[in-house]
Amino acid sequence: MSSLASSRASRMVSATWRPFGARLDRSAGAVFILPAVVVILGFSVFPLLASLYVSLSRLKFVAGGVELKFVGFDNYAKLLFGIDRPHLLGVAGPLTAIGIAVLVAIYGLFAYLLFRYARGPNRTIGGLIGRVITTAIAGALVWLTVNTILTSGRPGTLVVTLVYVAVDVSVQYLLGLGLALLVVQHLPGRRFFRVVFLLPMMITPVGVAYLFRMLVDTSKGPLYPLYAHFGLTDVSWVINPWGARLAVMVGDVWQWTPFIFIVLLAAIETLPHELTEAAVVDGATRWQVFWRITFPQILPATTTVVLIRIIEGFKIVDLPNVLTNGGPGTATESLTLHAYTIWRALDIGGSAAVAYILLIVVTFVGVSYVNLFRRRATAAV
Amino acid sequence: MSRHLARALVLLVTAVVAITACTNGSSSSSNQSFSGTTIRVVTFTGPQIAEPLQRRAPDFEKATGAKVQIITVPFSDLYQKLLTDFATKTNSYDATVFDPQWMGDYVPSGYLEDLTNRVQADSALQWNDIAPFFRDFSATFKGKVYTIPLDGDFQMVYYRKDLFTKDGIAPPATWDDYIAAAKHFQGKDLNGDGKADYGSCLAMKRSAQSYWAWISIASAYLQSQGTKQGAFFNTDTMQPLTSSAGAAAALDVYKQLSKIGPPEQLNQDVGDSRGLFVTGRCALSLDWGDIGPLAVDPTQSKVQDKVGAIILPGSKKVFDRSTNQLADCNATLCPYATNGVNHAPFAAFGGWSGAINKAAPAKVKDAAFAFLSYMSQPAQSSQDVTIGKTGFNPYRTSHFTNQGPWLSSGMSASAASDYLGAIQSSLQSPNMVLDLRIPQTAFYQQTALDTALAQFLAGELSQSQTMAQITDQWNKKTDEIGRTAQLDAYRSSLSITK
Amino acid sequence: MAIMGRRHGSVSVNTVSPPAMVLSYIALLAWTFVVLFPLYWLAITALKTPLEVNDGPFYIPWRDFKPTLDSWHYIFFDLREDTFRPYFNTVVVGLTSTAITVLLGSMAAYGLVRMRYQVGAGAIGSFVVGVAIAVVVVVAGGPWPLGLVAGFGVFVLLLQTVARRLRRGVGNDDIAFWMISQRMLPPVATIIPIYIFFQQLQLLDTWGALIISYTAAHLPIVVWLMRDYFQSVPVELEESAAIDGASPYRVFRSIVLPLAVPGLVATFLFVLVFAWNEYLIALFLTSANAQTLPLTVAAQNATRGPQWWYMSVLILIMIGPVIAMAIALERYIARGLLVGAVKG
């Protein structure tokens, strides 16, 4: 079913309904969407404005209570340029050969894509400007990442969060998709698997974090015999920066793969089967069936679920908080944990500033993602 | 007359006085009628601290008619909940059992009720029975009383008495001794299960209790002339002591200790270190008073009757603020030294105390005071401090004089006298260190100090970078709030009168 | 019109050859182990004494250690009210907010899929001006209800007059993106304003506050997920129903919803899980009466360090009902479409 057909169809539907002219029908559009819009809008306006104001101010205790003193962009300046900069952005080390190679490769790719768009048939001024800005921001983030990870420097909470999101969402998607495809098959007992695979997502995130804390304990955790066998009892993987980050990522993958699994499962199950059956009859291999028929049809669901996981993933806080409290040092601290830690010490202005920086980054990623993938995915169906 | 009889008589007389005094509506406790009043007390989810409150609330209600509702919230968020409630004038809590360090933020803003007069008028409370440190420093701010102590919190060192005696090692008197002893036991099997064990187990995890452990070490080098000298800032200039030679020495010790312990030590909080110690896997540990009762609990411990306790190790060299250098202890520099060693027991955290919301209705405030007083009175508290589950540790002189409850809780006579002796010598030390309680203490300790310590232990920062980072952040915050105001607050917290 | 169900037809891509079956089972069982082992560890930790938890890993009850019900006893009998009340609150708040969210969200999703919205720049401008007026009133010292009314009044006024001139604006996709963008800001930034919001409404420590918050917070997810499921419902069915005289509501209720049941069930389960397990908002908006279970779980980490034994019991009883519900509803996800060849 091409999108052209369905959009034409939906316009036909609206056109068909109009002749039936009941006022109720004409206002149906509003009735369907207004409750949701009103609830979301009503609930979000005040907190957004208030927290924006808080990010521009500082909490003070005065005689008789507390007061919020307006300080302009001071909180942001502290984070981006001042005393908290190493915490947020990290410490850059001198570029290594690998770093330079990676930078060249990625910047080359960006340049190629920009060039291709500028020479392409659909270019517009607005589109070009948008793409240039996107490339600039993406380039800055890449620069930051390479300079803090692939060198002797250390990454700040921003880069750590980016790494978490990139790795976690990719692995979760691949696993979730694989499991969904396996479970869709007519295997006896697949109902059992369906239910079991849902379990990790159902545990409260704080509980999952404590669960994993038990698991990674090398002296009294259940994996102790494994460590002992490899002679690793004197080493702890949560006091090594990348080991700790790996622990957080494993926990996150374990917890959220079911989300992707069930969405994709429902999507695959609702697909009409004539196409696949016709293809099989025509002699297509399973891979071909998947790649050319199933996957394109679940692309909208894929892009939705990946977008949701990206947005949620940026807010990761319970796992790093409980597993290592952001340690060793600041190695596993995510942006939200950074905000939470300074919020606990009453610096609510600074905490709101970190949250808004997170918002800006996520909005950037979200908008780029929607423009790059989602539009094409829904158009392709 | 035996001490027991004397105490009993005192109690009896007090009770009689209290009963006869209640008719004129004074704020002496218990027998006044508060029927119809509900007191909402908030603290963190137990069983520690909350359990004894919940257990005794019905008795209190029977005696006075006041209904006590104990509301609990997760420990790590109690501060925010309280503050948000006060600051937004929601006032859903009438009283709280909290960390007296938070007074530095709550009192100047006017959220807590001044209890000075009530405390003086309440004879059942036996205010003077409370150890001087808790009475004069922990419960007061700018000379006025704002809390009723319910718990005595300070850190001590615990060690495996059986192992130390067998190997002929004396319990550590200085931190160098501690390090040497830990090294001696590291890698040996200390509990007979065939696995290599650890010399020392500390809670070095970030955002947990690590900074208290470090302050316990640093105090030995930084404070030698009594509580009023303070261990955090220079009392004349508000310059942080975190860039001093004393702090450097303490960082050295801390870094060494991070290597003589379990491999996971940087990710272990006090629950882990305690658990390891009472299952026999450590020779030494640093902790509050909880290990004493825990060690005798058979569902938790494998080291019953093998545990000794001593006052925090000290140092033979202290930081001389006039010369800005470490110097050997002498009579002027360390007037309270024992055997040439300066001990500075650290009242970490301050000891859970009860405070009353100033905005609560008058009758409710009276009832709340009566309840908190009831919890603190010797009759109740001397029992509660012997039960490990309550989380209440001894803080009154009377808690030490009668070993009966301790023995019946399962401690052997030697373990009890050891444990109580260590607590007593800490409590009676004139050089006890008061925990920081200036406005925004949470920033100074949890954000600046704790983060820098974690980064130091993980190798993200060098020693000089660590000291510089802490000092810079502290100074910046002090300037933000106002240097004069902070200095004034610091001096008030130490009861230094100008 | 031949309707082909999945089980008709002898050739299906979903019948599996033996070697593929073996490989599939290996993969599935491997992941099952990965999922179940931590849960098994949780279950046996709930049966251990603190000593057994701290003293090194013990795996098999009765062989390695003696299981005890002490922790269960503590949670159910010693704590009693403090366990049952949060449990009850969690169930009520979770189910209610999820039901409302799925209902409103599906309706909005259907609207976004089948109808064309155009929110004019004029309307948005009017809204912004209205909000600005409200803010000015409040900052100038007036009571917030006054500010709200003033802002609303200005908004409606502008909407009826100026906004009609400026119709070009944002469409369906933008509305959808706006909705999901509400989830981008971490709750820690907005939690105090939300607290004040409900404090002014005098709804603190009630179910209402939690239900409203969770509904508003989870609507975007429902909308986005259901959009895709509704899109996969063949529009020809709706067309023919409309031609036969059905109103959009009828079409939605009788045709679209039943066909999207797998998606609905999956979405319902998610949102339930999100609402069931939410921590920060519950922490702040509740005090004595409306506390929910995640708070009790987190609270087990107090001054003594995490009390694994109690925590395990709490986590287990928390996931119990959700698993039961998942088992009950799972077959609806599997039902799939029984409609195939609409094209005749």
PDB file of N, CA and C in Angstrom, chain B residues 38-95:
ATOM      1  N   THR B  38      -3.132  15.500  66.144  1.00  0.00           N
ATOM      2  CA  THR B  38      -2.344  14.558  65.353  1.00  0.00           C
ATOM      3  C   THR B  38      -1.018  15.210  65.016  1.00  0.00           C
ATOM      4  N   ILE B  39       0.051  14.470  65.261  1.00  0.00           N
ATOM      5  CA  ILE B  39       1.376  14.980  64.919  1.00  0.00           C
ATOM      6  C   ILE B  39       1.876  14.232  63.698  1.00  0.00           C
ATOM      7  N   ARG B  40       2.260  14.950  62.654  1.00  0.00           N
ATOM      8  CA  ARG B  40       2.814  14.285  61.475  1.00  0.00           C
ATOM      9  C   ARG B  40       4.326  14.446  61.496  1.00  0.00           C
ATOM     10  N   VAL B  41       4.994  13.330  61.657  1.00  0.00           N
ATOM     11  CA  VAL B  41       6.457  13.339  61.745  1.00  0.00           C
ATOM     12  C   VAL B  41       7.010  12.683  60.489  1.00  0.00           C
ATOM     13  N   VAL B  42       7.961  13.348  59.852  1.00  0.00           N
ATOM     14  CA  VAL B  42       8.527  12.770  58.645  1.00  0.00           C
ATOM     15  C   VAL B  42       9.984  12.393  58.886  1.00  0.00           C
ATOM     16  N   THR B  43      10.363  11.236  58.400  1.00  0.00           N
ATOM     17  CA  THR B  43      11.754  10.831  58.443  1.00  0.00           C
ATOM     18  C   THR B  43      11.974   9.879  57.271  1.00  0.00           C
ATOM     19  N   PHE B  44      13.120   9.223  57.259  1.00  0.00           N
ATOM     20  CA  PHE B  44      13.345   8.356  56.107  1.00  0.00           C
ATOM     21  C   PHE B  44      12.886   6.941  56.421  1.00  0.00           C
ATOM     22  N   THR B  45      12.672   6.183  55.357  1.00  0.00           N
ATOM     23  CA  THR B  45      12.113   4.842  55.519  1.00  0.00           C
ATOM     24  C   THR B  45      13.079   3.936  56.249  1.00  0.00           C
ATOM     25  N   GLY B  46      12.637   3.242  57.229  1.00  0.00           N
ATOM     26  CA  GLY B  46      13.480   2.462  58.128  1.00  0.00           C
ATOM     27  C   GLY B  46      13.901   1.135  57.607  1.00  0.00           C
ATOM     28  N   PRO B  47      14.155   0.166  58.490  1.00  0.00           N
ATOM     29  CA  PRO B  47      13.718   0.243  59.870  1.00  0.00           C
ATOM     30  C   PRO B  47      14.494   1.224  60.744  1.00  0.00           C
ATOM     31  N   GLN B  48      15.727   1.572  60.355  1.00  0.00           N
ATOM     32  CA  GLN B  48      16.480   2.474  61.234  1.00  0.00           C
ATOM     33  C   GLN B  48      15.716   3.765  61.446  1.00  0.00           C
ATOM     34  N   ILE B  49      15.758   4.274  62.581  1.00  0.00           N
ATOM     35  CA  ILE B  49      15.153   5.540  63.004  1.00  0.00           C
ATOM     36  C   ILE B  49      13.628   5.477  62.966  1.00  0.00           C
ATOM     37  N   ALA B  50      13.059   5.042  61.861  1.00  0.00           N
ATOM     38  CA  ALA B  50      11.596   5.041  61.764  1.00  0.00           C
ATOM     39  C   ALA B  50      10.981   3.993  62.682  1.00  0.00           C
ATOM     40  N   GLU B  51      11.629   2.844  62.800  1.00  0.00           N
ATOM     41  CA  GLU B  51      11.025   1.753  63.560  1.00  0.00           C
ATOM     42  C   GLU B  51      10.774   2.102  65.022  1.00  0.00           C
ATOM     43  N   PRO B  52      11.768   2.639  65.761  1.00  0.00           N
ATOM     44  CA  PRO B  52      11.471   2.986  67.150  1.00  0.00           C
ATOM     45  C   PRO B  52      10.394   4.053  67.258  1.00  0.00           C
ATOM     46  N   LEU B  53      10.363   4.984  66.318  1.00  0.00           N
ATOM     47  CA  LEU B  53       9.315   6.000  66.348  1.00  0.00           C
ATOM     48  C   LEU B  53       7.951   5.354  66.184  1.00  0.00           C
ATOM     49  N   GLN B  54       7.872   4.441  65.231  1.00  0.00           N
ATOM     50  CA  GLN B  54       6.591   3.787  64.993  1.00  0.00           C
ATOM     51  C   GLN B  54       6.209   2.875  66.144  1.00  0.00           C
ATOM     52  N   ARG B  55       7.218   2.263  66.741  1.00  0.00           N
ATOM     53  CA  ARG B  55       6.921   1.317  67.818  1.00  0.00           C
ATOM     54  C   ARG B  55       6.413   2.041  69.041  1.00  0.00           C
ATOM     55  N   ARG B  56       6.957   3.203  69.320  1.00  0.00           N
ATOM     56  CA  ARG B  56       6.584   3.878  70.559  1.00  0.00           C
ATOM     57  C   ARG B  56       5.423   4.843  70.391  1.00  0.00           C
ATOM     58  N   ALA B  57       5.044   5.097  69.175  1.00  0.00           N
ATOM     59  CA  ALA B  57       3.937   6.038  68.972  1.00  0.00           C
ATOM     60  C   ALA B  57       2.656   5.604  69.684  1.00  0.00           C
ATOM     61  N   PRO B  58       2.275   4.336  69.610  1.00  0.00           N
ATOM     62  CA  PRO B  58       1.056   3.935  70.325  1.00  0.00           C
ATOM     63  C   PRO B  58       1.156   4.158  71.837  1.00  0.00           C
ATOM     64  N   ASP B  59       2.330   3.882  72.418  1.00  0.00           N
ATOM     65  CA  ASP B  59       2.477   4.117  73.866  1.00  0.00           C
ATOM     66  C   ASP B  59       2.292   5.586  74.193  1.00  0.00           C
ATOM     67  N   PHE B  60       2.862   6.405  73.358  1.00  0.00           N
ATOM     68  CA  PHE B  60       2.749   7.842  73.580  1.00  0.00           C
ATOM     69  C   PHE B  60       1.292   8.275  73.470  1.00  0.00           C
ATOM     70  N   GLU B  61       0.619   7.665  72.511  1.00  0.00           N
ATOM     71  CA  GLU B  61      -0.790   8.041  72.332  1.00  0.00           C
ATOM     72  C   GLU B  61      -1.615   7.655  73.545  1.00  0.00           C
ATOM     73  N   LYS B  62      -1.291   6.472  74.073  1.00  0.00           N
ATOM     74  CA  LYS B  62      -2.025   6.040  75.268  1.00  0.00           C
ATOM     75  C   LYS B  62      -1.780   6.981  76.424  1.00  0.00           C
ATOM     76  N   ALA B  63      -0.545   7.460  76.507  1.00  0.00           N
ATOM     77  CA  ALA B  63      -0.219   8.301  77.656  1.00  0.00           C
ATOM     78  C   ALA B  63      -0.749   9.711  77.511  1.00  0.00           C
ATOM     79  N   THR B  64      -0.829  10.233  76.312  1.00  0.00           N
ATOM     80  CA  THR B  64      -1.164  11.640  76.165  1.00  0.00           C
ATOM     81  C   THR B  64      -2.358  11.902  75.266  1.00  0.00           C
ATOM     82  N   GLY B  65      -2.796  10.910  74.519  1.00  0.00           N
ATOM     83  CA  GLY B  65      -3.918  11.143  73.627  1.00  0.00           C
ATOM     84  C   GLY B  65      -3.534  11.698  72.268  1.00  0.00           C
ATOM     85  N   ALA B  66      -2.279  12.044  72.082  1.00  0.00           N
ATOM     86  CA  ALA B  66      -1.894  12.591  70.771  1.00  0.00           C
ATOM     87  C   ALA B  66      -1.602  11.462  69.811  1.00  0.00           C
ATOM     88  N   LYS B  67      -2.142  11.584  68.601  1.00  0.00           N
ATOM     89  CA  LYS B  67      -1.894  10.552  67.601  1.00  0.00           C
ATOM     90  C   LYS B  67      -0.649  10.939  66.820  1.00  0.00           C
ATOM     91  N   VAL B  68       0.240  10.001  66.660  1.00  0.00           N
ATOM     92  CA  VAL B  68       1.476  10.282  65.935  1.00  0.00           C
ATOM     93  C   VAL B  68       1.464   9.548  64.603  1.00  0.00           C
ATOM     94  N   GLN B  69       1.623  10.298  63.531  1.00  0.00           N
ATOM     95  CA  GLN B  69       1.665   9.673  62.214  1.00  0.00           C
ATOM     96  C   GLN B  69       3.093   9.790  61.699  1.00  0.00           C
ATOM     97  N   ILE B  70       3.723   8.662  61.479  1.00  0.00           N
ATOM     98  CA  ILE B  70       5.096   8.675  60.980  1.00  0.00           C
ATOM     99  C   ILE B  70       5.064   8.508  59.473  1.00  0.00           C
ATOM    100  N   ILE B  71       5.573   9.506  58.785  1.00  0.00           N
ATOM    101  CA  ILE B  71       5.605   9.457  57.324  1.00  0.00           C
ATOM    102  C   ILE B  71       7.048   9.222  56.916  1.00  0.00           C
ATOM    103  N   THR B  72       7.248   8.268  56.014  1.00  0.00           N
ATOM    104  CA  THR B  72       8.629   7.994  55.635  1.00  0.00           C
ATOM    105  C   THR B  72       8.835   8.228  54.145  1.00  0.00           C
ATOM    106  N   VAL B  73       9.980   8.733  53.803  1.00  0.00           N
ATOM    107  CA  VAL B  73      10.356   8.928  52.407  1.00  0.00           C
ATOM    108  C   VAL B  73      11.743   8.331  52.212  1.00  0.00           C
ATOM    109  N   PRO B  74      12.106   8.015  50.964  1.00  0.00           N
ATOM    110  CA  PRO B  74      13.441   7.456  50.744  1.00  0.00           C
ATOM    111  C   PRO B  74      14.525   8.392  51.261  1.00  0.00           C
ATOM    112  N   PHE B  75      15.539   7.811  51.847  1.00  0.00           N
ATOM    113  CA  PHE B  75      16.580   8.547  52.536  1.00  0.00           C
ATOM    114  C   PHE B  75      17.223   9.619  51.664  1.00  0.00           C
ATOM    115  N   SER B  76      17.558   9.254  50.418  1.00  0.00           N
ATOM    116  CA  SER B  76      18.326  10.187  49.615  1.00  0.00           C
ATOM    117  C   SER B  76      17.517  11.404  49.203  1.00  0.00           C
ATOM    118  N   ASP B  77      16.209  11.363  49.418  1.00  0.00           N
ATOM    119  CA  ASP B  77      15.389  12.488  48.976  1.00  0.00           C
ATOM    120  C   ASP B  77      14.707  13.212  50.123  1.00  0.00           C
ATOM    121  N   LEU B  78      15.044  12.859  51.351  1.00  0.00           N
ATOM    122  CA  LEU B  78      14.384  13.481  52.498  1.00  0.00           C
ATOM    123  C   LEU B  78      14.642  14.976  52.537  1.00  0.00           C
ATOM    124  N   TYR B  79      15.874  15.353  52.262  1.00  0.00           N
ATOM    125  CA  TYR B  79      16.225  16.766  52.319  1.00  0.00           C
ATOM    126  C   TYR B  79      15.369  17.581  51.361  1.00  0.00           C
ATOM    127  N   GLN B  80      15.244  17.114  50.115  1.00  0.00           N
ATOM    128  CA  GLN B  80      14.467  17.853  49.114  1.00  0.00           C
ATOM    129  C   GLN B  80      13.004  17.927  49.502  1.00  0.00           C
ATOM    130  N   LYS B  81      12.464  16.814  49.979  1.00  0.00           N
ATOM    131  CA  LYS B  81      11.045  16.810  50.330  1.00  0.00           C
ATOM    132  C   LYS B  81      10.782  17.824  51.436  1.00  0.00           C
ATOM    133  N   LEU B  82      11.646  17.806  52.456  1.00  0.00           N
ATOM    134  CA  LEU B  82      11.468  18.729  53.575  1.00  0.00           C
ATOM    135  C   LEU B  82      11.546  20.167  53.102  1.00  0.00           C
ATOM    136  N   LEU B  83      12.595  20.438  52.348  1.00  0.00           N
ATOM    137  CA  LEU B  83      12.807  21.801  51.925  1.00  0.00           C
ATOM    138  C   LEU B  83      11.675  22.292  51.046  1.00  0.00           C
ATOM    139  N   THR B  84      11.258  21.461  50.083  1.00  0.00           N
ATOM    140  CA  THR B  84      10.170  21.874  49.200  1.00  0.00           C
ATOM    141  C   THR B  84       8.918  22.132  50.017  1.00  0.00           C
ATOM    142  N   ASP B  85       8.663  21.282  50.988  1.00  0.00           N
ATOM    143  CA  ASP B  85       7.480  21.440  51.815  1.00  0.00           C
ATOM    144  C   ASP B  85       7.532  22.753  52.590  1.00  0.00           C
ATOM    145  N   PHE B  86       8.673  23.046  53.195  1.00  0.00           N
ATOM    146  CA  PHE B  86       8.800  24.284  53.956  1.00  0.00           C
ATOM    147  C   PHE B  86       8.732  25.491  53.037  1.00  0.00           C
ATOM    148  N   ALA B  87       9.511  25.439  51.957  1.00  0.00           N
ATOM    149  CA  ALA B  87       9.665  26.638  51.137  1.00  0.00           C
ATOM    150  C   ALA B  87       8.372  27.010  50.426  1.00  0.00           C
ATOM    151  N   THR B  88       7.586  26.025  50.058  1.00  0.00           N
ATOM    152  CA  THR B  88       6.335  26.347  49.379  1.00  0.00           C
ATOM    153  C   THR B  88       5.192  26.516  50.362  1.00  0.00           C
ATOM    154  N   LYS B  89       5.517  26.516  51.648  1.00  0.00           N
ATOM    155  CA  LYS B  89       4.535  26.696  52.714  1.00  0.00           C
ATOM    156  C   LYS B  89       3.406  25.666  52.632  1.00  0.00           C
ATOM    157  N   THR B  90       3.735  24.483  52.142  1.00  0.00           N
ATOM    158  CA  THR B  90       2.727  23.434  52.123  1.00  0.00           C
ATOM    159  C   THR B  90       2.483  22.910  53.525  1.00  0.00           C
ATOM    160  N   ASN B  91       3.573  22.810  54.309  1.00  0.00           N
ATOM    161  CA  ASN B  91       3.465  22.428  55.716  1.00  0.00           C
ATOM    162  C   ASN B  91       2.660  21.161  55.945  1.00  0.00           C
ATOM    163  N   SER B  92       3.019  20.115  55.196  1.00  0.00           N
ATOM    164  CA  SER B  92       2.339  18.857  55.468  1.00  0.00           C
ATOM    165  C   SER B  92       3.039  18.065  56.569  1.00  0.00           C
ATOM    166  N   TYR B  93       4.106  18.610  57.126  1.00  0.00           N
ATOM    167  CA  TYR B  93       4.784  17.918  58.230  1.00  0.00           C
ATOM    168  C   TYR B  93       4.863  18.849  59.425  1.00  0.00           C
ATOM    169  N   ASP B  94       4.604  18.290  60.602  1.00  0.00           N
ATOM    170  CA  ASP B  94       4.684  19.095  61.817  1.00  0.00           C
ATOM    171  C   ASP B  94       6.048  18.980  62.476  1.00  0.00           C
ATOM    172  N   ALA B  95       6.655  17.830  62.315  1.00  0.00           N
ATOM    173  CA  ALA B  95       7.955  17.621  62.933  1.00  0.00           C
ATOM    174  C   ALA B  95       8.751  16.692  62.037  1.00  0.00           C
TER     175      ALA B  95
END
